[in-house]
XYZ file of C-alpha atoms in Angstrom:
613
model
C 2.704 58.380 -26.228
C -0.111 60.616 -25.424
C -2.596 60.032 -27.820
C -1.428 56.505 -30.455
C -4.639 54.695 -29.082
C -7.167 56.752 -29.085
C -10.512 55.498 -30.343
C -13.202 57.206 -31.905
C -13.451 60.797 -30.146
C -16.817 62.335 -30.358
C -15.528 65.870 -28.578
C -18.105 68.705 -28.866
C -17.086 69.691 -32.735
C -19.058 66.515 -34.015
C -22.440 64.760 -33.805
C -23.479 61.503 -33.481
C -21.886 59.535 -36.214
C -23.220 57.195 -39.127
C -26.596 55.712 -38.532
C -26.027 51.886 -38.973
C -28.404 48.831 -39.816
C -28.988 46.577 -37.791
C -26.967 43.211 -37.005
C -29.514 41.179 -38.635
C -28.698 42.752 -42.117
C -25.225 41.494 -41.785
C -23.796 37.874 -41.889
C -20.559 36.405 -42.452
C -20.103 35.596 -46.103
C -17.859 32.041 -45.973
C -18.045 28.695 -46.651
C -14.491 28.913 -45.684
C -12.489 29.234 -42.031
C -12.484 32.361 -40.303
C -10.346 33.741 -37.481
C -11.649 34.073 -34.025
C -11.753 37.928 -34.248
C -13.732 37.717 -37.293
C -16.304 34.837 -35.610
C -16.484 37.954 -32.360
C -16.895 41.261 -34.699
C -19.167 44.045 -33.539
C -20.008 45.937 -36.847
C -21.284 48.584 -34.935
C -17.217 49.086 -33.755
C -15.188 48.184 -36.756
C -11.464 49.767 -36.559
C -12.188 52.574 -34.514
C -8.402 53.092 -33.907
C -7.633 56.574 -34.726
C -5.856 55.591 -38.423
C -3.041 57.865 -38.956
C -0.836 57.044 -35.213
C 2.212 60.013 -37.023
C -0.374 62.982 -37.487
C -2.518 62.629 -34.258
C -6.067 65.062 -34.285
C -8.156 64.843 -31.253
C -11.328 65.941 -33.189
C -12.359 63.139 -35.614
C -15.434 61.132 -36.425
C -15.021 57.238 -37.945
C -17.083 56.349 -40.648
C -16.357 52.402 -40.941
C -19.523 50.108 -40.459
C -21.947 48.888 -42.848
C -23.212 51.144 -45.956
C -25.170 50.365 -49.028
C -23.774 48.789 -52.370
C -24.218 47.604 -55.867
C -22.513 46.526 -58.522
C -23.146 47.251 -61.725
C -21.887 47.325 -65.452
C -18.713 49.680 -65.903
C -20.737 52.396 -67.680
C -23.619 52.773 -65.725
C -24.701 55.505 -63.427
C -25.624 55.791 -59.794
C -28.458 53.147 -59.021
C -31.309 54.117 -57.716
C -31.264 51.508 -55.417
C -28.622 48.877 -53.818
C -28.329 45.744 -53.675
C -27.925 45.535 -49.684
C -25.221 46.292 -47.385
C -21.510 46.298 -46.644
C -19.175 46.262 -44.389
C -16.750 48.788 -44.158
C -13.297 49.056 -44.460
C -13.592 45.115 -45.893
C -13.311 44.332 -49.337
C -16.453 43.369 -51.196
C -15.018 39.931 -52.426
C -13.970 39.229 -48.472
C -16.227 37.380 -46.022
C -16.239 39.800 -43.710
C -17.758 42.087 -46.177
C -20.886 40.537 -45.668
C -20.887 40.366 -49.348
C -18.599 37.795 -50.812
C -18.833 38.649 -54.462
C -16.280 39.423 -57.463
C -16.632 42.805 -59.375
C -13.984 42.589 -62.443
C -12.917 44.718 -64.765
C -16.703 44.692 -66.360
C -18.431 46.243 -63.848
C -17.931 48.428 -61.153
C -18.940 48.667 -57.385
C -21.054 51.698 -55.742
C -20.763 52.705 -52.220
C -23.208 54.635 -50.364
C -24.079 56.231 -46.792
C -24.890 59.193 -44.889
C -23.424 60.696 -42.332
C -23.875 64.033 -39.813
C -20.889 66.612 -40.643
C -19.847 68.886 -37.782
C -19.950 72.671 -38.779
C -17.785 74.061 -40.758
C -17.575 78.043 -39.624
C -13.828 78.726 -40.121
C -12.790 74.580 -40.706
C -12.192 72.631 -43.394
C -13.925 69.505 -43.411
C -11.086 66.870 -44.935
C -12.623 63.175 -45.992
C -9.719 61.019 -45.717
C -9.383 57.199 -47.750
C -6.705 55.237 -45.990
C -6.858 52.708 -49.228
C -9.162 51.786 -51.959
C -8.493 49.616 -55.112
C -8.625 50.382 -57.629
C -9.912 54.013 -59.232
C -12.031 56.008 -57.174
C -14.500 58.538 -57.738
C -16.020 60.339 -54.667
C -19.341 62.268 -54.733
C -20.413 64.214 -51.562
C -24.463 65.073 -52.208
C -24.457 64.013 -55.767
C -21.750 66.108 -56.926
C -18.292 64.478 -57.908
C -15.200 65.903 -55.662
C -12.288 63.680 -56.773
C -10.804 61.009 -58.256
C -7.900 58.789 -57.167
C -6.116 56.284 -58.691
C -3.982 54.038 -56.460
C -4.512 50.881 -54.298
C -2.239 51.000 -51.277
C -1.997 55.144 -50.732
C -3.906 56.705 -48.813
C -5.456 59.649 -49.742
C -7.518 62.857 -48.661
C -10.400 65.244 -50.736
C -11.454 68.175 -49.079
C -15.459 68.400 -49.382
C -16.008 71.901 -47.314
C -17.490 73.728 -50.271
C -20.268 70.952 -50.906
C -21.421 70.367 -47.009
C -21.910 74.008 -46.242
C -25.432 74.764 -45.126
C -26.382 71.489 -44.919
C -26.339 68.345 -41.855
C -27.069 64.753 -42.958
C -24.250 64.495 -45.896
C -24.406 61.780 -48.576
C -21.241 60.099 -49.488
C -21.127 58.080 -52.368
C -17.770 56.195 -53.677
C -17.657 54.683 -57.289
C -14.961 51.963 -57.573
C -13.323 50.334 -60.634
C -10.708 47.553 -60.372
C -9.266 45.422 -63.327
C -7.735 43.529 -61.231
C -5.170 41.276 -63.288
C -6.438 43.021 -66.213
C -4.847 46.390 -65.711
C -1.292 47.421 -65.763
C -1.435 49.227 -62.131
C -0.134 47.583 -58.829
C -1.896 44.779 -57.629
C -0.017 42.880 -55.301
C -0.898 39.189 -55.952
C -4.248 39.742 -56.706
C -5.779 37.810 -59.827
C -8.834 36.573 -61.160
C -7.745 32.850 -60.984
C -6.745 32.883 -57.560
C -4.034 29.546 -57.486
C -0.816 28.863 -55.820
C 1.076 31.485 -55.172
C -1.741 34.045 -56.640
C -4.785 35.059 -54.161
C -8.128 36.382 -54.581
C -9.167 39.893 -56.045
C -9.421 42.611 -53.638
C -11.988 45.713 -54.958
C -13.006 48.533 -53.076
C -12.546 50.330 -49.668
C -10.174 48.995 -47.096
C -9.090 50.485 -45.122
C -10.761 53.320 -42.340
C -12.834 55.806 -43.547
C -12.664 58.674 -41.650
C -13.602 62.901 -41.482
C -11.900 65.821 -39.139
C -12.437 69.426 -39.217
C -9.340 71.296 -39.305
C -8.427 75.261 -39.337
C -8.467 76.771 -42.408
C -4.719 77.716 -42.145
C -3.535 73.725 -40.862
C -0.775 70.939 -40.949
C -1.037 68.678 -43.729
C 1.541 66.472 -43.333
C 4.966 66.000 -41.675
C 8.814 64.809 -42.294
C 10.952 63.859 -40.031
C 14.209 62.269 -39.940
C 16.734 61.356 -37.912
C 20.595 61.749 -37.982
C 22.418 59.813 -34.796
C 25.989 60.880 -35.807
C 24.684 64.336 -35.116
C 22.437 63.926 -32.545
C 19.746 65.630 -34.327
C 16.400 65.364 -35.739
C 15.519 66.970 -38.918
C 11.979 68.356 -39.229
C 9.719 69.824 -41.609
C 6.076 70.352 -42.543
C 3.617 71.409 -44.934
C 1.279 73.942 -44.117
C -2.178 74.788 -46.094
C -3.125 78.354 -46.518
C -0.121 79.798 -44.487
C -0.412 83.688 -43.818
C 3.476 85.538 -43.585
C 4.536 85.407 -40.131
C 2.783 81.815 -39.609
C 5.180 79.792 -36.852
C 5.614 75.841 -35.656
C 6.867 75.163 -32.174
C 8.008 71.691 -32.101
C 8.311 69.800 -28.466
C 10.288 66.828 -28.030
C 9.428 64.980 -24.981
C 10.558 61.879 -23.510
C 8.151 60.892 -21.431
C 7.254 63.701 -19.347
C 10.254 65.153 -19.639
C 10.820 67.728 -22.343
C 14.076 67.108 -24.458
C 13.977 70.407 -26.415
C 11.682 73.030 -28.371
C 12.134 75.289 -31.314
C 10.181 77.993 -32.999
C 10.639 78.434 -37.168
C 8.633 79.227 -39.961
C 6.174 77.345 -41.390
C 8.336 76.710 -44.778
C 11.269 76.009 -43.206
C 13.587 72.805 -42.209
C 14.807 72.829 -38.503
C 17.630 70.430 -37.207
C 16.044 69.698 -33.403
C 19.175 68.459 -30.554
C 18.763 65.826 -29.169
C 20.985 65.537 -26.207
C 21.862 62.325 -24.669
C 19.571 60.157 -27.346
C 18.210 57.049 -27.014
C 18.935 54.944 -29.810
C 15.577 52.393 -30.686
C 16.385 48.572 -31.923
C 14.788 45.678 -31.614
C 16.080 45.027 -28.235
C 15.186 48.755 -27.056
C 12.337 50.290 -29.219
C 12.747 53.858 -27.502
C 10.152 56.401 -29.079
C 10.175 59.875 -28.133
C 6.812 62.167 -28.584
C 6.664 64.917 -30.845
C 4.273 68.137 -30.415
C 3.715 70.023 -33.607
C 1.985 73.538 -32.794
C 1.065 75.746 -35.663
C 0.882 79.554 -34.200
C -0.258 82.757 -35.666
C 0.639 85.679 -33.481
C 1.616 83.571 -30.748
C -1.976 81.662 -30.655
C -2.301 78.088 -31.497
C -3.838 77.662 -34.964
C -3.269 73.850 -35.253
C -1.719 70.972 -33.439
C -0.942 68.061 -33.763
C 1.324 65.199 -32.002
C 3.496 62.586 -33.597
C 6.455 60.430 -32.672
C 9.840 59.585 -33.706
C 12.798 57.307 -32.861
C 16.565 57.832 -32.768
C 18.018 54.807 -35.296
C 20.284 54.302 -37.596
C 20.756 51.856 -41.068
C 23.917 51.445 -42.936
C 26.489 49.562 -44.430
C 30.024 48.756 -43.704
C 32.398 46.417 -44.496
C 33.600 43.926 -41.816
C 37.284 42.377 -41.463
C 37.569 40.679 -44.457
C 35.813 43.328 -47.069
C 32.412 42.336 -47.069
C 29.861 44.485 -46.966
C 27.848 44.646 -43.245
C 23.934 45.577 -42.619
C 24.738 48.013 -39.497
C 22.189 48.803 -37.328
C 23.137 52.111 -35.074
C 26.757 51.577 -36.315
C 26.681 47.741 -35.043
C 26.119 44.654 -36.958
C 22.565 42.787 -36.421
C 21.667 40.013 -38.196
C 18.260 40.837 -39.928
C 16.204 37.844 -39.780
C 12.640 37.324 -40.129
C 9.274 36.125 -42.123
C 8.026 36.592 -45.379
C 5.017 38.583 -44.018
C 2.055 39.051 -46.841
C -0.923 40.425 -44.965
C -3.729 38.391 -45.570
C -6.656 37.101 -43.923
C -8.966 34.488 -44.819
C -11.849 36.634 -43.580
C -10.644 40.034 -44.471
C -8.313 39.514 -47.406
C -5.852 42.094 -47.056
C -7.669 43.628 -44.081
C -7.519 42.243 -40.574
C -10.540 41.620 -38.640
C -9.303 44.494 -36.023
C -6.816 46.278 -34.794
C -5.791 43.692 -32.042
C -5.857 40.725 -34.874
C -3.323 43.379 -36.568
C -0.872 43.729 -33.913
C -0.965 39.495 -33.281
C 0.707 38.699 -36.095
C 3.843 41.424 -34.949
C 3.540 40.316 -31.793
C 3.744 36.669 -32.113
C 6.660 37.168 -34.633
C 8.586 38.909 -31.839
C 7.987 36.078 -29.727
C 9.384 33.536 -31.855
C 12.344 35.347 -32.166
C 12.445 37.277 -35.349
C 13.555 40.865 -35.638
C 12.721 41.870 -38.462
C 9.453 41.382 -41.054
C 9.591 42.052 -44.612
C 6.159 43.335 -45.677
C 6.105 40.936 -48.889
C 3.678 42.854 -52.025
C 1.597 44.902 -49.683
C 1.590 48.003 -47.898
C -0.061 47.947 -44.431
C -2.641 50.261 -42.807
C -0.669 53.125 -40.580
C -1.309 51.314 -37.550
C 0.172 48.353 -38.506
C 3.866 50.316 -38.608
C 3.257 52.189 -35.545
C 2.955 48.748 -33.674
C 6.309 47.693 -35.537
C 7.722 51.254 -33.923
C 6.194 49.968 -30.898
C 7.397 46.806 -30.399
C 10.718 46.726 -31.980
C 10.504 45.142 -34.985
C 12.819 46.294 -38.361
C 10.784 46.139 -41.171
C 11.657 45.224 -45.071
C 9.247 47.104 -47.561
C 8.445 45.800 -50.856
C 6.556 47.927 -53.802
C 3.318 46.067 -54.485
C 4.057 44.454 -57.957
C 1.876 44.539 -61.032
C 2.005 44.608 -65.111
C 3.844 41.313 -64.910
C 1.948 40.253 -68.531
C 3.923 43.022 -71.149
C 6.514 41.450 -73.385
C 9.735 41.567 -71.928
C 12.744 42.831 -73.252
C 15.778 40.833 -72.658
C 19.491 42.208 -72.306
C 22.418 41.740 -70.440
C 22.829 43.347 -67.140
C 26.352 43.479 -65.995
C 26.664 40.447 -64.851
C 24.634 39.238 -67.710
C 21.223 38.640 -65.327
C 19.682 41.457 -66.174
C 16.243 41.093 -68.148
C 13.829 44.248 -67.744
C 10.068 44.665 -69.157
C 8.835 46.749 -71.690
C 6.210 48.758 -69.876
C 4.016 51.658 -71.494
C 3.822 55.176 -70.723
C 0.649 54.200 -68.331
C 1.831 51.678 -66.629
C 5.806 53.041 -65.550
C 3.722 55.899 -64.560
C 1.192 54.281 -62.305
C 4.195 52.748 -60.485
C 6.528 55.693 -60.568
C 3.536 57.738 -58.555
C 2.259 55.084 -56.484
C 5.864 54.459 -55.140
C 6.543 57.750 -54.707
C 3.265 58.673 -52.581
C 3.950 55.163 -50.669
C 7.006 56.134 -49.515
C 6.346 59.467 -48.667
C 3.312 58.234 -46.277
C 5.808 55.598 -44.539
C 8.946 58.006 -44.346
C 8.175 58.778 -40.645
C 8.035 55.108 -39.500
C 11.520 54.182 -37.829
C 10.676 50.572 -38.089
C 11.180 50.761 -41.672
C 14.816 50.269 -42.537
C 14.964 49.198 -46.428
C 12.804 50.198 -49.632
C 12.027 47.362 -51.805
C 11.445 48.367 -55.473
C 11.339 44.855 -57.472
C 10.824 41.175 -56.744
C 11.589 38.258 -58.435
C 11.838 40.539 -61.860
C 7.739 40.802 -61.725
C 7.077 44.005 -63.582
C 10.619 45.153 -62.901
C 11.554 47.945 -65.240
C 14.335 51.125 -65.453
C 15.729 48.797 -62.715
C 18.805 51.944 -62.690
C 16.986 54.810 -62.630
C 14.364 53.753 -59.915
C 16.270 52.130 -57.605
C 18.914 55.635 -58.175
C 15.486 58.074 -57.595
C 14.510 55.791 -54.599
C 18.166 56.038 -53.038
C 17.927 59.680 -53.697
C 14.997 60.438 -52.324
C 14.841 58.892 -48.822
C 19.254 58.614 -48.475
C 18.428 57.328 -44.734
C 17.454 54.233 -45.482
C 18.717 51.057 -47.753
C 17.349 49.928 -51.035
C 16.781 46.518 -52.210
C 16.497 47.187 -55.728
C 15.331 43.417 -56.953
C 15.017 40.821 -54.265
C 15.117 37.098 -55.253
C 17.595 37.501 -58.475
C 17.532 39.987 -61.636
C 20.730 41.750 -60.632
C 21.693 45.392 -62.021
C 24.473 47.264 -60.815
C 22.255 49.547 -58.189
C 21.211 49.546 -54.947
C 22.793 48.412 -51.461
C 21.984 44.903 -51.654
C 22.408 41.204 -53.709
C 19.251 39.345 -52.474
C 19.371 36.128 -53.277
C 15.921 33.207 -53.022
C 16.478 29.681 -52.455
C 13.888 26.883 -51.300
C 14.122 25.312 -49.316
C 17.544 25.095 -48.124
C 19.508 28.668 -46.791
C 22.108 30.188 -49.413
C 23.418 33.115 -50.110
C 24.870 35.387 -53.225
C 29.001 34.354 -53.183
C 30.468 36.886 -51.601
C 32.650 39.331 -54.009
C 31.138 38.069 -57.545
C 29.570 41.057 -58.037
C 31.813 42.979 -56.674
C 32.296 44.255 -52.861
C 29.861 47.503 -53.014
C 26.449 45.003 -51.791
C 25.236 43.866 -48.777
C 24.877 40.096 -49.359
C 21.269 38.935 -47.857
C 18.722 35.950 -48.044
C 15.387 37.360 -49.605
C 13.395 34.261 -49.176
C 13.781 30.372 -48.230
C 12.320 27.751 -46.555
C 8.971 27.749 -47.365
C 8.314 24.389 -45.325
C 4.315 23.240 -45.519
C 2.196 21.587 -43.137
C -1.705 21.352 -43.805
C -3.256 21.543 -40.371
C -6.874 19.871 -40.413
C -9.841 22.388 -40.453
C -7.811 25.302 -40.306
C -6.599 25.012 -44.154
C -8.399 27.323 -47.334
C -9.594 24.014 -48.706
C -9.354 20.551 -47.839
C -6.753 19.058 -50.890
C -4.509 20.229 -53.037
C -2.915 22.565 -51.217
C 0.591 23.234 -51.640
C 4.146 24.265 -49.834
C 7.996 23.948 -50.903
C 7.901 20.797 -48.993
C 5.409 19.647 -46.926
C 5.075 17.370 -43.838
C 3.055 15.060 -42.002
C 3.377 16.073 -38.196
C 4.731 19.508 -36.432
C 7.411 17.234 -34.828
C 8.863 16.258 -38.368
C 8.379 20.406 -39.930
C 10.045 21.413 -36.520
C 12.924 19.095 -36.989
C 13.378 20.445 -40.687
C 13.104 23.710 -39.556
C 15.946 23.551 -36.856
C 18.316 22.096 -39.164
C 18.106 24.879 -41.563
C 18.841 27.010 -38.738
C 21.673 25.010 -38.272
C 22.986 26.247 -41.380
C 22.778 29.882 -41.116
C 25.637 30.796 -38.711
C 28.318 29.888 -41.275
C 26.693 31.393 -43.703
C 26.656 35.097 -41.419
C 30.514 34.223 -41.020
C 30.380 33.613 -44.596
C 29.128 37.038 -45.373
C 25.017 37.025 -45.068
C 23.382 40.261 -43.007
C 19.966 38.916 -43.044
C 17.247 36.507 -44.366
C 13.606 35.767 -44.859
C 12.175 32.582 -44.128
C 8.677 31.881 -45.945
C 6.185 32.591 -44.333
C 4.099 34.387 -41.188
C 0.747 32.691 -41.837
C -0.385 29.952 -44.536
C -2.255 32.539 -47.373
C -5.085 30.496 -49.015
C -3.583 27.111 -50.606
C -0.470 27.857 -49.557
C 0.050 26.305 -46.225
C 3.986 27.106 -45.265
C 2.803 29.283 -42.257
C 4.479 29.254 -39.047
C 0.640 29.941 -38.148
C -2.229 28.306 -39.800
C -4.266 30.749 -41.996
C -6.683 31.440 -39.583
C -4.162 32.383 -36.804
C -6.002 29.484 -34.668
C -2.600 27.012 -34.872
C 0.695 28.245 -34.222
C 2.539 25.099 -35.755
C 6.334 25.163 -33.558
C 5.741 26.385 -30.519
C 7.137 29.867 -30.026
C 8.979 29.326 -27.193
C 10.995 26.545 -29.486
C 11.330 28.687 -32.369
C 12.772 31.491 -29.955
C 15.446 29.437 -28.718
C 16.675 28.003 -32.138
C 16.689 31.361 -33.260
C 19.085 32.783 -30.433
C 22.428 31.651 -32.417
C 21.703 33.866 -35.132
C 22.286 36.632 -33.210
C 25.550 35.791 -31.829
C 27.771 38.754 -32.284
C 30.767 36.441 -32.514
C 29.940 35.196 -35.593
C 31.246 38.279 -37.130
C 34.788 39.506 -36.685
C-alpha cells in the first residue's frame, strides 16, 4: 500500500496552510471524562491522515484546526464578528470542540477561516466535506457556492471560479441542524440526551480538506470483485473527458504487477486476476490499484486505490437452512454492537490512532466482525477494517421515528411501516443512496443495513429490493431486531440478554437466520462512567469477575444455536456510550473490563467449523 498513510503533503503545488491561534485560545470543554488521546491533542495536528484511503492524491492541503464561530438565530446573516474559536473536524456541542455548546433547530452555527489556495492555472481547486450535520451552505470570499443537505456523506464543491486571482481565501460554512426536530437522519441524536438516546451532534466533523486537480480528472471510482471468475470489475467517472481520453489500470501485489489494461474513460473493464488471493478475517490480503488517466499517451491524472478478492453469500447447509458463506465457506459472523462515540469527540475520535483502537482491540478479543450500529464512519475508519480483517455490518443512520405510523399486516403478520412525507422518504432515499455509493469500494463491508428495530422504517419492499439491486455483491439486512417483511437475505432477530435466534423455517427457508443484538451486560467502572448514578445496562454487575462469568455462559449457549441454524450475532456493545455502561471498554477507552486475552479464548468455539455439517 503505497500511499494509505500519508499525512498532510505540502509538495510544491501548495503553500503554507491555515494560519492557526494559538494553544492558549483553546481548552478542553468538559466537566466530564475524556480519553487519553483527547487529554494529549496537538490542535495544531488534528487528523492529518490523508481522508479518502480508496482515491489516493499526493497533492493536498488539510484544513482541520481551530477556526472562528458563532451562533446565532436561524435567520440571521453573517456576523460581523465571532464568538471565539473552534476546533475542527469536532462537533460544536463536543468537548473537544473547545466549545461545548447546543445550537438547535432555532439558531444556526457559522464557521469561518482563511486559508492560502495553491494556483489554479489549468486545475481545479475541489473543497471537499467528509461530513457535516445538518444543512450546509458554503461561501468562498463572501459569495455562496453550494449547499448540501446530509449528515453522514461526504461531499465535494468545486470553488475554482471564485479563488482565481486571488491568495488568502475566506471560507465560511453556515450550518443548520434540527436535530430531533427534523425528519432527516440523525442517528441517535436528540435534544434530551437519555438512555439509549445521546447528545446532539451540529456541524463539521469530519476532515476538511482542498486538492488541485486537472481540469480533465477522476472523480470517483467502482470496483468490484467477482471470485468465481477471477476477475475484478472496474469503472470510473471522469470530469471534462475529451474523445480519445484513456485509463490504464495496474494491479499490483506488492511489487509485483498482477495485470494492466487500457479502456476508455466511459467504459467498464473486467481486470484477471490470476492466482487470487482471497481476504478474510484470518487473511486480509489487499492488492494495490493504479488508476492513470491518459490523453495521447501522457498522464492527465492519477490516482491509487486498493481492493480485495472476497466473497459474501448464502447457501443452504445439510439440513435446508440457509448459510452466511464467506468465499464459498461458512464463518460464523460474530461481533459488537459498535456505535462510534466518544465522550470527548461525540461521533468523532480524538485521532486517527484512537480510531483504529477500537478495531484493533475488537480483533483481539476475538470478534470478526463489527456492525457499525446508526452511524457511518469517516473513510479511514473502513480502510483499517480492510486492513486488519475485520467483516463489517452497515446500518442506515435512522431518523423520522415521531410520524404516525401506519399499521398492517406483513406476511407473517409483523409488519407495521410509518407514514413518512414526501421530504422525509426522500432525505433517506438520497442519503442511502450516496452512503452506499461512497462505501461500495470497502471489502470489509459485507451486508447493507436499511432498518432497525422498525425506527423510521418505511417501503420496507421496495428499499430493501432497490438496495439488493443496486450493490447485488453484497447481503441486505432489511430490518434488524424484528419488523419482518418478506425481503432481503436475512431474519435478524434481538434478544437481551440471553442469545436466541429466529426458529428456523417459520418464515420460510429463503433467510439467513442471525442474532442482531443481545447481551447488553453493564458494569459502571468508577471515574471512567458519563455520570456518577443512574446509569443504566440490560443487567448490570458489581465486579468484572461476576460480568465475565455472565458473559462466558452466554457463550456457552451459542454453539447449539450455530448447529441450530444461526450465521452470526451481535453482542451489545464495543464501548459504554454516555449512561449506558454495557461496554466491553469503559467509555473513555481507559478500562477494558474482561481481559482480551479471556474474551479471545471463550470466543474460539464459535468458530468451530464442526458445528456445521
Amino acid at each position: 500500500m503505497k500511499r494509505y498513510l500519508l499525512s498532510l503533503l505540502v509538495v510544491g503545488l501548495f503553500l503554507p496552510a491555515i494560519s492557526f491561534a494559538q494553544q492558549d485560545s483553546w481548552q478542553l470543554k468538559t466537566s466530564k471524562i475524556v480519553s487519553t488521546w483527547a487529554e494529549n491533542i496537538d490542535i495544531e495536528n488534528v487528523h492529518q491522515e490523508y481522508p479518502r484511503p480508496q482515491m489516493v492524491r499526493e497533492n493536498w492541503m488539510n484544513l482541520n484546526g481551530l477556526w472562528e464561530y458563532a451562533i446565532t438565530p436561524k435567520d440571521a446573516s453573517k456576523p460581523s464578528t465571532f464568538d471565539g474559536n473552534i476546533l475542527v473536524p469536532f462537533a460544536v456541542e463536543s468537548a473537544l470542540s473547545g466549545v461545548g455548546q447546543r445550537v438547535g433547530k432555532d439558531s444556526v452555527l457559522w464557521y469561518n477561516t482563511n486559508f492560502r489556495a495553491p494556483s489554479t492555472r489549468n486545475k481545479r481547486l475541489l473543497l471537499h466535506f467528509g461530513a457535516v450535520d445538518w444543512r450546509s451552505e458554503i461561501f468562498i470570499n463572501g459569495q455562496s457556492v453550494a449547499i448540501h443537505e446530509g449528515g453522514f456523506d461526504p461531499f465535494t464543491v468545486d470553488i475554482t471560479d471564485q479563488v482565481k486571482g486571488k491568495r488568502t481565501q475566506e471560507l465560511t460554512v453556515k450550518v443548520w441542524d434540527p436535530t430531533d426536530e427534523g425528519p432527516q437522519p440523525r442517528g441517535k441524536q436528540i435534544r434530551d440526551p437519555h438512555g439509549i438516546w445521546y447528545t446532539p451532534v451540529t456541524g463539521i466533523w469530519q476532515t476538511v480538506w482542498v486538492e488541485a486537480v486537472p481540469e480533465t480528472h477522476i472523480v470517483s471510482t467502482k470496483h468490484t470483485p467477482n471470485i468465481d471468475n477471477e476477475e475484478l470489475s472496474f469503472s470510473a467517472k471522469v470530469a471534462n473527458a475529451e474523445a480519445g481520453d484513456q485509463l490504464r489500470v495496474t494491479v499490483r501485489d506488492g511489487q509485483q504487477e498482477v495485470t494492466s489494461q487500457e479502456f476508455g474513460v466511459n467504459e467498464e473493464v473486467k481486470l484477471a486476476i490470476a492466482n487470487q488471493k482471497l481476504w478474510s478475517p484470518k487473511n486480509p490480503h489487499l492488492y494495490d490499484l493504479d488508476i492513470e488517466l491518459l490523453r495521447n499517451g501522457k498522464v492527465v491524472d492519477q490516482v491509487d486505490s486498493y481492493f480485495a478478492m472476497r466473497k459474501i453469500s448464502m447457501e443452504k447447509d445439510s439440513k435446508g437452512i440457509q448459510r452466511m458463506m464467506l468465499n464459498d465457506e461458512f464463518v460464523f459472523q460474530y461481533g459488537p454492537l459498535d456505535q462510534g462515540w466518544w465522550p470527548d469527540g461525540l461521533y468523532t475520535a480524538p485521532s486517527d490512532e484512537a480510531l483504529k483502537f477500537d478495531i484493533v482491540k475488537t480483533k483481539e478479543m476475538g470478534f470478526n466482525m463489527i456492525r457499525k450500529h446508526i452511524k457511518v464512519e469517516p473513510a479511514r475508519w473502513y480502510y483499517h477494517c480492510d486492513q486488519l480483517g475485520m467483516l463489517v455490518w452497515q446500518d442506515m443512520p435512522s431518523g423520522d421515528l415521531g410520524n404516525r405510523w401506519e399499521s398492517r399486516p406483513g406476511v407473517f403478520g409483523l409488519g407495521t411501516e410509518q407514514d413518512r412525507s414526501a421530504e422525509s422518504e426522500g432525505y433517506y432515499k438520497k442519503e442511502w443512496n450516496l452512503i452506499m455509493e461512497t462505501l461500495h469500494n470497502f471489502p470489509s463491508i459485507v451486508m447493507w443495513v436499511p432498518f432497525n428495530e422498525a425506527w423510521g422504517q418505511f417501503k420496507t419492499e421496495e428499499i430493501t429490493e432497490w438496495t439488493m439491486e443496486k450493490d447485488p455483491s453484497r447481503l441486505v439486512n432489511s430490518a434488524s431486531g424484528g419488523n419482518f417483511h418478506p425481503t432481503g437475505h436475512i431474519i435478524d432477530l434481538h434478544n437481551y440478554p440471553e442469545p436466541a435466534m429466529p426458529t428456523p423455517g417459520l418464515f420460510g427457508e429463503d433467510y439467513i437466520l442471525v442474532l442482531g443484538e443481545f447481551g447488553g451486560l453493564g458494569l459502571p467502572v468508577e471515574n471512567h462512567v458519563w455520570q456518577q448514578k443512574d446509569n443504566w445496562g440490560y443487567q448490570s454487575f458489581k465486579t468484572a469477575d461476576e460480568l465475565f462469568d455472565r458473559y462466558s455462559s452466554l457463550m456457552d449457549r451459542i454453539p447449539d444455536l450455530i448447529r441450530a441454524g444461526l450465521s452470526g450475532a451481535v453482542y451489545t456493545q464495543t464501548t459504554d456510550v454516555e449512561v449506558e455502561v454495557n461496554g466491553l471498554m469503559t467509555y473513555d477507552r481507559k478500562v477494558i473490563k474482561i481481559p482480551v486475552e479471556k474474551l479471545k479464548q471463550v470466543h474460539q468455539k464459535l468458530y468451530d467449523p464442526s458445528l456445521v455439517n
